[in-house]
Amino acid sequence: MLQRSPPESIWKDASGKSEPRAPPEAAKMLCQSVAKAADVWLKDKAKRHCSTPTIFVTAAWGPLSRFSGKVLKHWAEILVANKGGREACAPGLLFLAADAEAVNQCSLAGSYVHCIDAPRRLGVEPLIAKYLALASITNKGLVAAWLDLDVYVAADPTEYLSAALAASDQPDVLFARH
């Protein structure tokens, strides 16, 4: 087993307090929370008529949590800016907060970001939660795109994503290196 933290601090936050435990059936609850977030996003009927209805997903835990609020706020500003009257087609932004600091930071990001409390302690490892979230979104008929938290987004990538998905070979999955 790969252990990235010393045993005495594995379930502690930066201040030394114990992290919250995940609920029973954490994976099932995570999928339900993500599906509910997608449903909330789809309530705006105009979004259903966008060429590529998309929800971007990211997560944070550990040392990156303290920066996540600023990153999410920046991403939200980018994703809703300059839509040329197509604000309804702005993609969704879903954040998997895997520790208490990430939950706190998400609340600073603004109402555009949908926060999902996804504690790691006795729950779903973030690397697995990522794929569960993506699958839950695509199950709703939407495009799900993962963005690593350390990616600097200078402009809305939705158009590039739409173009790649509309290519003649019609890929089901796209990967990009950064």
PDB file of N, CA and C in Angstrom, residues 25-119:
ATOM      1  N   GLU A  25     -21.870   3.700   3.044  1.00  0.00           N
ATOM      2  CA  GLU A  25     -22.178   3.662   1.610  1.00  0.00           C
ATOM      3  C   GLU A  25     -21.723   4.952   0.925  1.00  0.00           C
ATOM      4  N   ALA A  26     -20.491   5.363   1.201  1.00  0.00           N
ATOM      5  CA  ALA A  26     -19.955   6.638   0.710  1.00  0.00           C
ATOM      6  C   ALA A  26     -19.972   6.729  -0.813  1.00  0.00           C
ATOM      7  N   ALA A  27     -19.628   5.653  -1.512  1.00  0.00           N
ATOM      8  CA  ALA A  27     -19.590   5.690  -2.972  1.00  0.00           C
ATOM      9  C   ALA A  27     -20.995   5.927  -3.542  1.00  0.00           C
ATOM     10  N   LYS A  28     -21.965   5.228  -2.993  1.00  0.00           N
ATOM     11  CA  LYS A  28     -23.351   5.384  -3.456  1.00  0.00           C
ATOM     12  C   LYS A  28     -23.837   6.814  -3.199  1.00  0.00           C
ATOM     13  N   MET A  29     -23.519   7.341  -2.020  1.00  0.00           N
ATOM     14  CA  MET A  29     -23.947   8.694  -1.681  1.00  0.00           C
ATOM     15  C   MET A  29     -23.242   9.732  -2.557  1.00  0.00           C
ATOM     16  N   LEU A  30     -21.980   9.489  -2.882  1.00  0.00           N
ATOM     17  CA  LEU A  30     -21.258  10.392  -3.770  1.00  0.00           C
ATOM     18  C   LEU A  30     -21.930  10.440  -5.138  1.00  0.00           C
ATOM     19  N   CYS A  31     -22.230   9.275  -5.689  1.00  0.00           N
ATOM     20  CA  CYS A  31     -22.892   9.221  -7.007  1.00  0.00           C
ATOM     21  C   CYS A  31     -24.247   9.919  -6.973  1.00  0.00           C
ATOM     22  N   GLN A  32     -24.995   9.721  -5.903  1.00  0.00           N
ATOM     23  CA  GLN A  32     -26.303  10.373  -5.779  1.00  0.00           C
ATOM     24  C   GLN A  32     -26.156  11.893  -5.679  1.00  0.00           C
ATOM     25  N   SER A  33     -25.164  12.360  -4.943  1.00  0.00           N
ATOM     26  CA  SER A  33     -24.942  13.803  -4.799  1.00  0.00           C
ATOM     27  C   SER A  33     -24.535  14.430  -6.124  1.00  0.00           C
ATOM     28  N   VAL A  34     -23.689  13.754  -6.873  1.00  0.00           N
ATOM     29  CA  VAL A  34     -23.264  14.267  -8.176  1.00  0.00           C
ATOM     30  C   VAL A  34     -24.441  14.274  -9.148  1.00  0.00           C
ATOM     31  N   ALA A  35     -25.227  13.208  -9.161  1.00  0.00           N
ATOM     32  CA  ALA A  35     -26.405  13.150 -10.041  1.00  0.00           C
ATOM     33  C   ALA A  35     -27.399  14.263  -9.694  1.00  0.00           C
ATOM     34  N   LYS A  36     -27.576  14.508  -8.409  1.00  0.00           N
ATOM     35  CA  LYS A  36     -28.469  15.588  -7.973  1.00  0.00           C
ATOM     36  C   LYS A  36     -27.944  16.945  -8.440  1.00  0.00           C
ATOM     37  N   ALA A  37     -26.629  17.148  -8.345  1.00  0.00           N
ATOM     38  CA  ALA A  37     -26.029  18.401  -8.820  1.00  0.00           C
ATOM     39  C   ALA A  37     -26.251  18.566 -10.320  1.00  0.00           C
ATOM     40  N   ALA A  38     -26.117  17.482 -11.069  1.00  0.00           N
ATOM     41  CA  ALA A  38     -26.370  17.541 -12.520  1.00  0.00           C
ATOM     42  C   ALA A  38     -27.836  17.868 -12.796  1.00  0.00           C
ATOM     43  N   ASP A  39     -28.739  17.295 -12.028  1.00  0.00           N
ATOM     44  CA  ASP A  39     -30.167  17.594 -12.182  1.00  0.00           C
ATOM     45  C   ASP A  39     -30.458  19.064 -11.911  1.00  0.00           C
ATOM     46  N   VAL A  40     -29.840  19.614 -10.864  1.00  0.00           N
ATOM     47  CA  VAL A  40     -30.021  21.033 -10.539  1.00  0.00           C
ATOM     48  C   VAL A  40     -29.530  21.881 -11.703  1.00  0.00           C
ATOM     49  N   TRP A  41     -28.380  21.538 -12.258  1.00  0.00           N
ATOM     50  CA  TRP A  41     -27.816  22.280 -13.381  1.00  0.00           C
ATOM     51  C   TRP A  41     -28.739  22.180 -14.599  1.00  0.00           C
ATOM     52  N   LEU A  42     -29.332  21.011 -14.813  1.00  0.00           N
ATOM     53  CA  LEU A  42     -30.213  20.802 -15.962  1.00  0.00           C
ATOM     54  C   LEU A  42     -31.590  21.437 -15.803  1.00  0.00           C
ATOM     55  N   LYS A  43     -31.937  21.891 -14.599  1.00  0.00           N
ATOM     56  CA  LYS A  43     -33.250  22.518 -14.416  1.00  0.00           C
ATOM     57  C   LYS A  43     -33.426  23.725 -15.314  1.00  0.00           C
ATOM     58  N   ASP A  44     -32.322  24.379 -15.652  1.00  0.00           N
ATOM     59  CA  ASP A  44     -32.377  25.470 -16.609  1.00  0.00           C
ATOM     60  C   ASP A  44     -32.558  24.830 -17.988  1.00  0.00           C
ATOM     61  N   LYS A  45     -33.772  24.882 -18.517  1.00  0.00           N
ATOM     62  CA  LYS A  45     -34.097  24.184 -19.760  1.00  0.00           C
ATOM     63  C   LYS A  45     -33.236  24.618 -20.933  1.00  0.00           C
ATOM     64  N   ALA A  46     -32.743  25.861 -20.905  1.00  0.00           N
ATOM     65  CA  ALA A  46     -31.893  26.335 -21.993  1.00  0.00           C
ATOM     66  C   ALA A  46     -30.616  25.508 -22.089  1.00  0.00           C
ATOM     67  N   LYS A  47     -30.133  24.998 -20.959  1.00  0.00           N
ATOM     68  CA  LYS A  47     -28.898  24.212 -20.972  1.00  0.00           C
ATOM     69  C   LYS A  47     -29.073  22.914 -21.759  1.00  0.00           C
ATOM     70  N   ARG A  48     -30.258  22.388 -21.775  1.00  0.00           N
ATOM     71  CA  ARG A  48     -30.517  21.144 -22.502  1.00  0.00           C
ATOM     72  C   ARG A  48     -30.348  21.327 -24.004  1.00  0.00           C
ATOM     73  N   HIS A  49     -30.419  22.571 -24.469  1.00  0.00           N
ATOM     74  CA  HIS A  49     -30.335  22.838 -25.899  1.00  0.00           C
ATOM     75  C   HIS A  49     -28.961  23.362 -26.315  1.00  0.00           C
ATOM     76  N   CYS A  50     -28.014  23.358 -25.414  1.00  0.00           N
ATOM     77  CA  CYS A  50     -26.647  23.756 -25.743  1.00  0.00           C
ATOM     78  C   CYS A  50     -26.036  22.664 -26.617  1.00  0.00           C
ATOM     79  N   SER A  51     -25.104  23.052 -27.482  1.00  0.00           N
ATOM     80  CA  SER A  51     -24.511  22.056 -28.375  1.00  0.00           C
ATOM     81  C   SER A  51     -23.793  20.951 -27.602  1.00  0.00           C
ATOM     82  N   THR A  52     -23.123  21.298 -26.543  1.00  0.00           N
ATOM     83  CA  THR A  52     -22.430  20.305 -25.716  1.00  0.00           C
ATOM     84  C   THR A  52     -22.628  20.662 -24.249  1.00  0.00           C
ATOM     85  N   PRO A  53     -23.749  20.232 -23.635  1.00  0.00           N
ATOM     86  CA  PRO A  53     -23.943  20.539 -22.216  1.00  0.00           C
ATOM     87  C   PRO A  53     -22.859  19.856 -21.386  1.00  0.00           C
ATOM     88  N   THR A  54     -22.056  20.669 -20.712  1.00  0.00           N
ATOM     89  CA  THR A  54     -20.836  20.174 -20.073  1.00  0.00           C
ATOM     90  C   THR A  54     -20.768  20.574 -18.606  1.00  0.00           C
ATOM     91  N   ILE A  55     -20.275  19.661 -17.793  1.00  0.00           N
ATOM     92  CA  ILE A  55     -19.959  19.966 -16.407  1.00  0.00           C
ATOM     93  C   ILE A  55     -18.490  19.604 -16.191  1.00  0.00           C
ATOM     94  N   PHE A  56     -17.724  20.580 -15.735  1.00  0.00           N
ATOM     95  CA  PHE A  56     -16.327  20.350 -15.379  1.00  0.00           C
ATOM     96  C   PHE A  56     -16.267  19.914 -13.923  1.00  0.00           C
ATOM     97  N   VAL A  57     -15.354  19.001 -13.632  1.00  0.00           N
ATOM     98  CA  VAL A  57     -15.226  18.438 -12.291  1.00  0.00           C
ATOM     99  C   VAL A  57     -13.765  18.540 -11.854  1.00  0.00           C
ATOM    100  N   THR A  58     -13.558  18.863 -10.597  1.00  0.00           N
ATOM    101  CA  THR A  58     -12.232  18.826 -10.006  1.00  0.00           C
ATOM    102  C   THR A  58     -12.373  18.462  -8.535  1.00  0.00           C
ATOM    103  N   ALA A  59     -11.247  18.285  -7.863  1.00  0.00           N
ATOM    104  CA  ALA A  59     -11.256  17.913  -6.449  1.00  0.00           C
ATOM    105  C   ALA A  59     -10.016  18.472  -5.767  1.00  0.00           C
ATOM    106  N   ALA A  60     -10.088  18.548  -4.444  1.00  0.00           N
ATOM    107  CA  ALA A  60      -8.915  18.940  -3.666  1.00  0.00           C
ATOM    108  C   ALA A  60      -8.953  18.262  -2.309  1.00  0.00           C
ATOM    109  N   TRP A  61      -7.760  18.028  -1.794  1.00  0.00           N
ATOM    110  CA  TRP A  61      -7.557  17.509  -0.442  1.00  0.00           C
ATOM    111  C   TRP A  61      -6.106  17.794  -0.086  1.00  0.00           C
ATOM    112  N   GLY A  62      -5.825  17.738   1.168  1.00  0.00           N
ATOM    113  CA  GLY A  62      -4.451  17.941   1.614  1.00  0.00           C
ATOM    114  C   GLY A  62      -3.948  19.356   1.344  1.00  0.00           C
ATOM    115  N   PRO A  63      -2.662  19.497   1.016  1.00  0.00           N
ATOM    116  CA  PRO A  63      -2.060  20.825   0.855  1.00  0.00           C
ATOM    117  C   PRO A  63      -2.723  21.708  -0.208  1.00  0.00           C
ATOM    118  N   LEU A  64      -3.304  21.112  -1.239  1.00  0.00           N
ATOM    119  CA  LEU A  64      -3.938  21.913  -2.290  1.00  0.00           C
ATOM    120  C   LEU A  64      -5.270  22.525  -1.857  1.00  0.00           C
ATOM    121  N   SER A  65      -5.848  22.002  -0.800  1.00  0.00           N
ATOM    122  CA  SER A  65      -7.149  22.507  -0.357  1.00  0.00           C
ATOM    123  C   SER A  65      -7.122  24.001  -0.064  1.00  0.00           C
ATOM    124  N   ARG A  66      -6.051  24.476   0.536  1.00  0.00           N
ATOM    125  CA  ARG A  66      -6.019  25.888   0.938  1.00  0.00           C
ATOM    126  C   ARG A  66      -6.012  26.856  -0.238  1.00  0.00           C
ATOM    127  N   PHE A  67      -5.685  26.376  -1.436  1.00  0.00           N
ATOM    128  CA  PHE A  67      -5.693  27.225  -2.626  1.00  0.00           C
ATOM    129  C   PHE A  67      -6.958  27.054  -3.462  1.00  0.00           C
ATOM    130  N   SER A  68      -7.747  26.055  -3.146  1.00  0.00           N
ATOM    131  CA  SER A  68      -8.852  25.681  -4.027  1.00  0.00           C
ATOM    132  C   SER A  68      -9.905  26.769  -4.181  1.00  0.00           C
ATOM    133  N   GLY A  69     -10.203  27.541  -3.144  1.00  0.00           N
ATOM    134  CA  GLY A  69     -11.214  28.596  -3.255  1.00  0.00           C
ATOM    135  C   GLY A  69     -10.867  29.616  -4.318  1.00  0.00           C
ATOM    136  N   LYS A  70      -9.619  30.063  -4.348  1.00  0.00           N
ATOM    137  CA  LYS A  70      -9.184  31.052  -5.346  1.00  0.00           C
ATOM    138  C   LYS A  70      -9.201  30.461  -6.750  1.00  0.00           C
ATOM    139  N   VAL A  71      -8.752  29.214  -6.877  1.00  0.00           N
ATOM    140  CA  VAL A  71      -8.743  28.564  -8.189  1.00  0.00           C
ATOM    141  C   VAL A  71     -10.172  28.408  -8.706  1.00  0.00           C
ATOM    142  N   LEU A  72     -11.072  27.931  -7.852  1.00  0.00           N
ATOM    143  CA  LEU A  72     -12.465  27.741  -8.264  1.00  0.00           C
ATOM    144  C   LEU A  72     -13.122  29.062  -8.641  1.00  0.00           C
ATOM    145  N   LYS A  73     -12.861  30.099  -7.883  1.00  0.00           N
ATOM    146  CA  LYS A  73     -13.429  31.411  -8.194  1.00  0.00           C
ATOM    147  C   LYS A  73     -12.942  31.887  -9.558  1.00  0.00           C
ATOM    148  N   HIS A  74     -11.657  31.702  -9.830  1.00  0.00           N
ATOM    149  CA  HIS A  74     -11.100  32.081 -11.132  1.00  0.00           C
ATOM    150  C   HIS A  74     -11.765  31.275 -12.252  1.00  0.00           C
ATOM    151  N   TRP A  75     -11.861  29.951 -12.063  1.00  0.00           N
ATOM    152  CA  TRP A  75     -12.483  29.117 -13.086  1.00  0.00           C
ATOM    153  C   TRP A  75     -13.926  29.531 -13.341  1.00  0.00           C
ATOM    154  N   ALA A  76     -14.663  29.809 -12.280  1.00  0.00           N
ATOM    155  CA  ALA A  76     -16.066  30.223 -12.425  1.00  0.00           C
ATOM    156  C   ALA A  76     -16.152  31.508 -13.240  1.00  0.00           C
ATOM    157  N   GLU A  77     -15.274  32.458 -12.962  1.00  0.00           N
ATOM    158  CA  GLU A  77     -15.265  33.713 -13.718  1.00  0.00           C
ATOM    159  C   GLU A  77     -14.977  33.461 -15.194  1.00  0.00           C
ATOM    160  N   ILE A  78     -14.039  32.579 -15.486  1.00  0.00           N
ATOM    161  CA  ILE A  78     -13.683  32.245 -16.871  1.00  0.00           C
ATOM    162  C   ILE A  78     -14.845  31.546 -17.577  1.00  0.00           C
ATOM    163  N   LEU A  79     -15.470  30.596 -16.900  1.00  0.00           N
ATOM    164  CA  LEU A  79     -16.499  29.782 -17.548  1.00  0.00           C
ATOM    165  C   LEU A  79     -17.779  30.552 -17.838  1.00  0.00           C
ATOM    166  N   VAL A  80     -18.082  31.592 -17.074  1.00  0.00           N
ATOM    167  CA  VAL A  80     -19.311  32.346 -17.339  1.00  0.00           C
ATOM    168  C   VAL A  80     -19.050  33.635 -18.115  1.00  0.00           C
ATOM    169  N   ALA A  81     -17.788  34.007 -18.289  1.00  0.00           N
ATOM    170  CA  ALA A  81     -17.453  35.256 -18.982  1.00  0.00           C
ATOM    171  C   ALA A  81     -17.530  35.083 -20.498  1.00  0.00           C
ATOM    172  N   ASN A  82     -17.821  36.181 -21.162  1.00  0.00           N
ATOM    173  CA  ASN A  82     -17.732  36.261 -22.628  1.00  0.00           C
ATOM    174  C   ASN A  82     -18.481  35.160 -23.362  1.00  0.00           C
ATOM    175  N   LYS A  83     -19.700  34.914 -22.985  1.00  0.00           N
ATOM    176  CA  LYS A  83     -20.514  33.912 -23.677  1.00  0.00           C
ATOM    177  C   LYS A  83     -21.302  34.521 -24.839  1.00  0.00           C
ATOM    178  N   GLY A  84     -21.174  35.821 -25.045  1.00  0.00           N
ATOM    179  CA  GLY A  84     -21.854  36.460 -26.172  1.00  0.00           C
ATOM    180  C   GLY A  84     -23.348  36.224 -26.172  1.00  0.00           C
ATOM    181  N   GLY A  85     -23.985  36.425 -25.029  1.00  0.00           N
ATOM    182  CA  GLY A  85     -25.426  36.218 -24.950  1.00  0.00           C
ATOM    183  C   GLY A  85     -25.815  34.767 -24.748  1.00  0.00           C
ATOM    184  N   ARG A  86     -24.847  33.881 -24.591  1.00  0.00           N
ATOM    185  CA  ARG A  86     -25.145  32.461 -24.406  1.00  0.00           C
ATOM    186  C   ARG A  86     -24.832  32.027 -22.987  1.00  0.00           C
ATOM    187  N   GLU A  87     -25.106  32.903 -22.015  1.00  0.00           N
ATOM    188  CA  GLU A  87     -24.797  32.578 -20.628  1.00  0.00           C
ATOM    189  C   GLU A  87     -25.448  31.270 -20.193  1.00  0.00           C
ATOM    190  N   ALA A  88     -26.607  30.971 -20.763  1.00  0.00           N
ATOM    191  CA  ALA A  88     -27.307  29.739 -20.392  1.00  0.00           C
ATOM    192  C   ALA A  88     -26.484  28.507 -20.744  1.00  0.00           C
ATOM    193  N   CYS A  89     -25.570  28.637 -21.712  1.00  0.00           N
ATOM    194  CA  CYS A  89     -24.752  27.498 -22.118  1.00  0.00           C
ATOM    195  C   CYS A  89     -23.420  27.440 -21.382  1.00  0.00           C
ATOM    196  N   ALA A  90     -23.244  28.292 -20.397  1.00  0.00           N
ATOM    197  CA  ALA A  90     -22.014  28.212 -19.599  1.00  0.00           C
ATOM    198  C   ALA A  90     -21.962  26.843 -18.934  1.00  0.00           C
ATOM    199  N   PRO A  91     -20.804  26.190 -18.962  1.00  0.00           N
ATOM    200  CA  PRO A  91     -20.713  24.862 -18.359  1.00  0.00           C
ATOM    201  C   PRO A  91     -20.855  24.909 -16.847  1.00  0.00           C
ATOM    202  N   GLY A  92     -21.199  23.776 -16.279  1.00  0.00           N
ATOM    203  CA  GLY A  92     -21.262  23.671 -14.832  1.00  0.00           C
ATOM    204  C   GLY A  92     -19.877  23.422 -14.257  1.00  0.00           C
ATOM    205  N   LEU A  93     -19.732  23.672 -12.970  1.00  0.00           N
ATOM    206  CA  LEU A  93     -18.464  23.428 -12.285  1.00  0.00           C
ATOM    207  C   LEU A  93     -18.777  22.730 -10.964  1.00  0.00           C
ATOM    208  N   LEU A  94     -18.295  21.495 -10.827  1.00  0.00           N
ATOM    209  CA  LEU A  94     -18.556  20.673  -9.655  1.00  0.00           C
ATOM    210  C   LEU A  94     -17.237  20.390  -8.943  1.00  0.00           C
ATOM    211  N   PHE A  95     -17.225  20.562  -7.631  1.00  0.00           N
ATOM    212  CA  PHE A  95     -16.007  20.413  -6.841  1.00  0.00           C
ATOM    213  C   PHE A  95     -16.188  19.331  -5.794  1.00  0.00           C
ATOM    214  N   LEU A  96     -15.312  18.334  -5.811  1.00  0.00           N
ATOM    215  CA  LEU A  96     -15.317  17.283  -4.808  1.00  0.00           C
ATOM    216  C   LEU A  96     -14.366  17.707  -3.689  1.00  0.00           C
ATOM    217  N   ALA A  97     -14.932  18.103  -2.571  1.00  0.00           N
ATOM    218  CA  ALA A  97     -14.145  18.567  -1.425  1.00  0.00           C
ATOM    219  C   ALA A  97     -13.849  17.362  -0.545  1.00  0.00           C
ATOM    220  N   ALA A  98     -12.585  16.923  -0.564  1.00  0.00           N
ATOM    221  CA  ALA A  98     -12.227  15.672   0.096  1.00  0.00           C
ATOM    222  C   ALA A  98     -11.697  15.849   1.518  1.00  0.00           C
ATOM    223  N   ASP A  99     -11.666  17.071   2.020  1.00  0.00           N
ATOM    224  CA  ASP A  99     -11.322  17.286   3.425  1.00  0.00           C
ATOM    225  C   ASP A  99     -11.987  18.575   3.908  1.00  0.00           C
ATOM    226  N   ALA A 100     -11.886  18.830   5.207  1.00  0.00           N
ATOM    227  CA  ALA A 100     -12.587  19.972   5.809  1.00  0.00           C
ATOM    228  C   ALA A 100     -12.129  21.305   5.227  1.00  0.00           C
ATOM    229  N   GLU A 101     -10.851  21.466   4.959  1.00  0.00           N
ATOM    230  CA  GLU A 101     -10.356  22.726   4.387  1.00  0.00           C
ATOM    231  C   GLU A 101     -10.915  22.942   2.982  1.00  0.00           C
ATOM    232  N   ALA A 102     -11.023  21.889   2.196  1.00  0.00           N
ATOM    233  CA  ALA A 102     -11.597  22.010   0.853  1.00  0.00           C
ATOM    234  C   ALA A 102     -13.068  22.430   0.928  1.00  0.00           C
ATOM    235  N   VAL A 103     -13.802  21.902   1.895  1.00  0.00           N
ATOM    236  CA  VAL A 103     -15.202  22.307   2.081  1.00  0.00           C
ATOM    237  C   VAL A 103     -15.268  23.802   2.397  1.00  0.00           C
ATOM    238  N   ASN A 104     -14.410  24.264   3.312  1.00  0.00           N
ATOM    239  CA  ASN A 104     -14.383  25.692   3.664  1.00  0.00           C
ATOM    240  C   ASN A 104     -14.025  26.557   2.468  1.00  0.00           C
ATOM    241  N   GLN A 105     -13.026  26.148   1.710  1.00  0.00           N
ATOM    242  CA  GLN A 105     -12.592  26.926   0.548  1.00  0.00           C
ATOM    243  C   GLN A 105     -13.666  26.971  -0.530  1.00  0.00           C
ATOM    244  N   CYS A 106     -14.387  25.887  -0.706  1.00  0.00           N
ATOM    245  CA  CYS A 106     -15.431  25.855  -1.732  1.00  0.00           C
ATOM    246  C   CYS A 106     -16.507  26.885  -1.441  1.00  0.00           C
ATOM    247  N   SER A 107     -16.791  27.107  -0.178  1.00  0.00           N
ATOM    248  CA  SER A 107     -17.818  28.092   0.173  1.00  0.00           C
ATOM    249  C   SER A 107     -17.391  29.506  -0.223  1.00  0.00           C
ATOM    250  N   LEU A 108     -16.089  29.735  -0.405  1.00  0.00           N
ATOM    251  CA  LEU A 108     -15.588  31.047  -0.811  1.00  0.00           C
ATOM    252  C   LEU A 108     -15.647  31.259  -2.321  1.00  0.00           C
ATOM    253  N   ALA A 109     -15.870  30.190  -3.056  1.00  0.00           N
ATOM    254  CA  ALA A 109     -15.781  30.248  -4.514  1.00  0.00           C
ATOM    255  C   ALA A 109     -17.003  30.864  -5.184  1.00  0.00           C
ATOM    256  N   GLY A 110     -18.091  31.019  -4.486  1.00  0.00           N
ATOM    257  CA  GLY A 110     -19.283  31.617  -5.066  1.00  0.00           C
ATOM    258  C   GLY A 110     -20.332  30.587  -5.432  1.00  0.00           C
ATOM    259  N   SER A 111     -21.500  31.074  -5.758  1.00  0.00           N
ATOM    260  CA  SER A 111     -22.647  30.184  -5.988  1.00  0.00           C
ATOM    261  C   SER A 111     -22.564  29.419  -7.305  1.00  0.00           C
ATOM    262  N   TYR A 112     -21.677  29.808  -8.196  1.00  0.00           N
ATOM    263  CA  TYR A 112     -21.582  29.111  -9.475  1.00  0.00           C
ATOM    264  C   TYR A 112     -21.020  27.698  -9.308  1.00  0.00           C
ATOM    265  N   VAL A 113     -20.190  27.501  -8.301  1.00  0.00           N
ATOM    266  CA  VAL A 113     -19.544  26.212  -8.065  1.00  0.00           C
ATOM    267  C   VAL A 113     -20.456  25.348  -7.194  1.00  0.00           C
ATOM    268  N   HIS A 114     -20.694  24.116  -7.627  1.00  0.00           N
ATOM    269  CA  HIS A 114     -21.472  23.188  -6.821  1.00  0.00           C
ATOM    270  C   HIS A 114     -20.493  22.337  -6.022  1.00  0.00           C
ATOM    271  N   CYS A 115     -20.565  22.453  -4.697  1.00  0.00           N
ATOM    272  CA  CYS A 115     -19.638  21.746  -3.803  1.00  0.00           C
ATOM    273  C   CYS A 115     -20.237  20.424  -3.349  1.00  0.00           C
ATOM    274  N   ILE A 116     -19.438  19.370  -3.416  1.00  0.00           N
ATOM    275  CA  ILE A 116     -19.833  18.066  -2.912  1.00  0.00           C
ATOM    276  C   ILE A 116     -18.859  17.698  -1.803  1.00  0.00           C
ATOM    277  N   ASP A 117     -19.372  17.501  -0.609  1.00  0.00           N
ATOM    278  CA  ASP A 117     -18.550  17.082   0.520  1.00  0.00           C
ATOM    279  C   ASP A 117     -18.263  15.590   0.333  1.00  0.00           C
ATOM    280  N   ALA A 118     -17.007  15.257   0.065  1.00  0.00           N
ATOM    281  CA  ALA A 118     -16.625  13.869  -0.218  1.00  0.00           C
ATOM    282  C   ALA A 118     -15.431  13.474   0.641  1.00  0.00           C
ATOM    283  N   PRO A 119     -15.636  13.334   1.963  1.00  0.00           N
ATOM    284  CA  PRO A 119     -14.504  13.040   2.842  1.00  0.00           C
ATOM    285  C   PRO A 119     -13.808  11.727   2.493  1.00  0.00           C
TER     286      PRO A 119
END
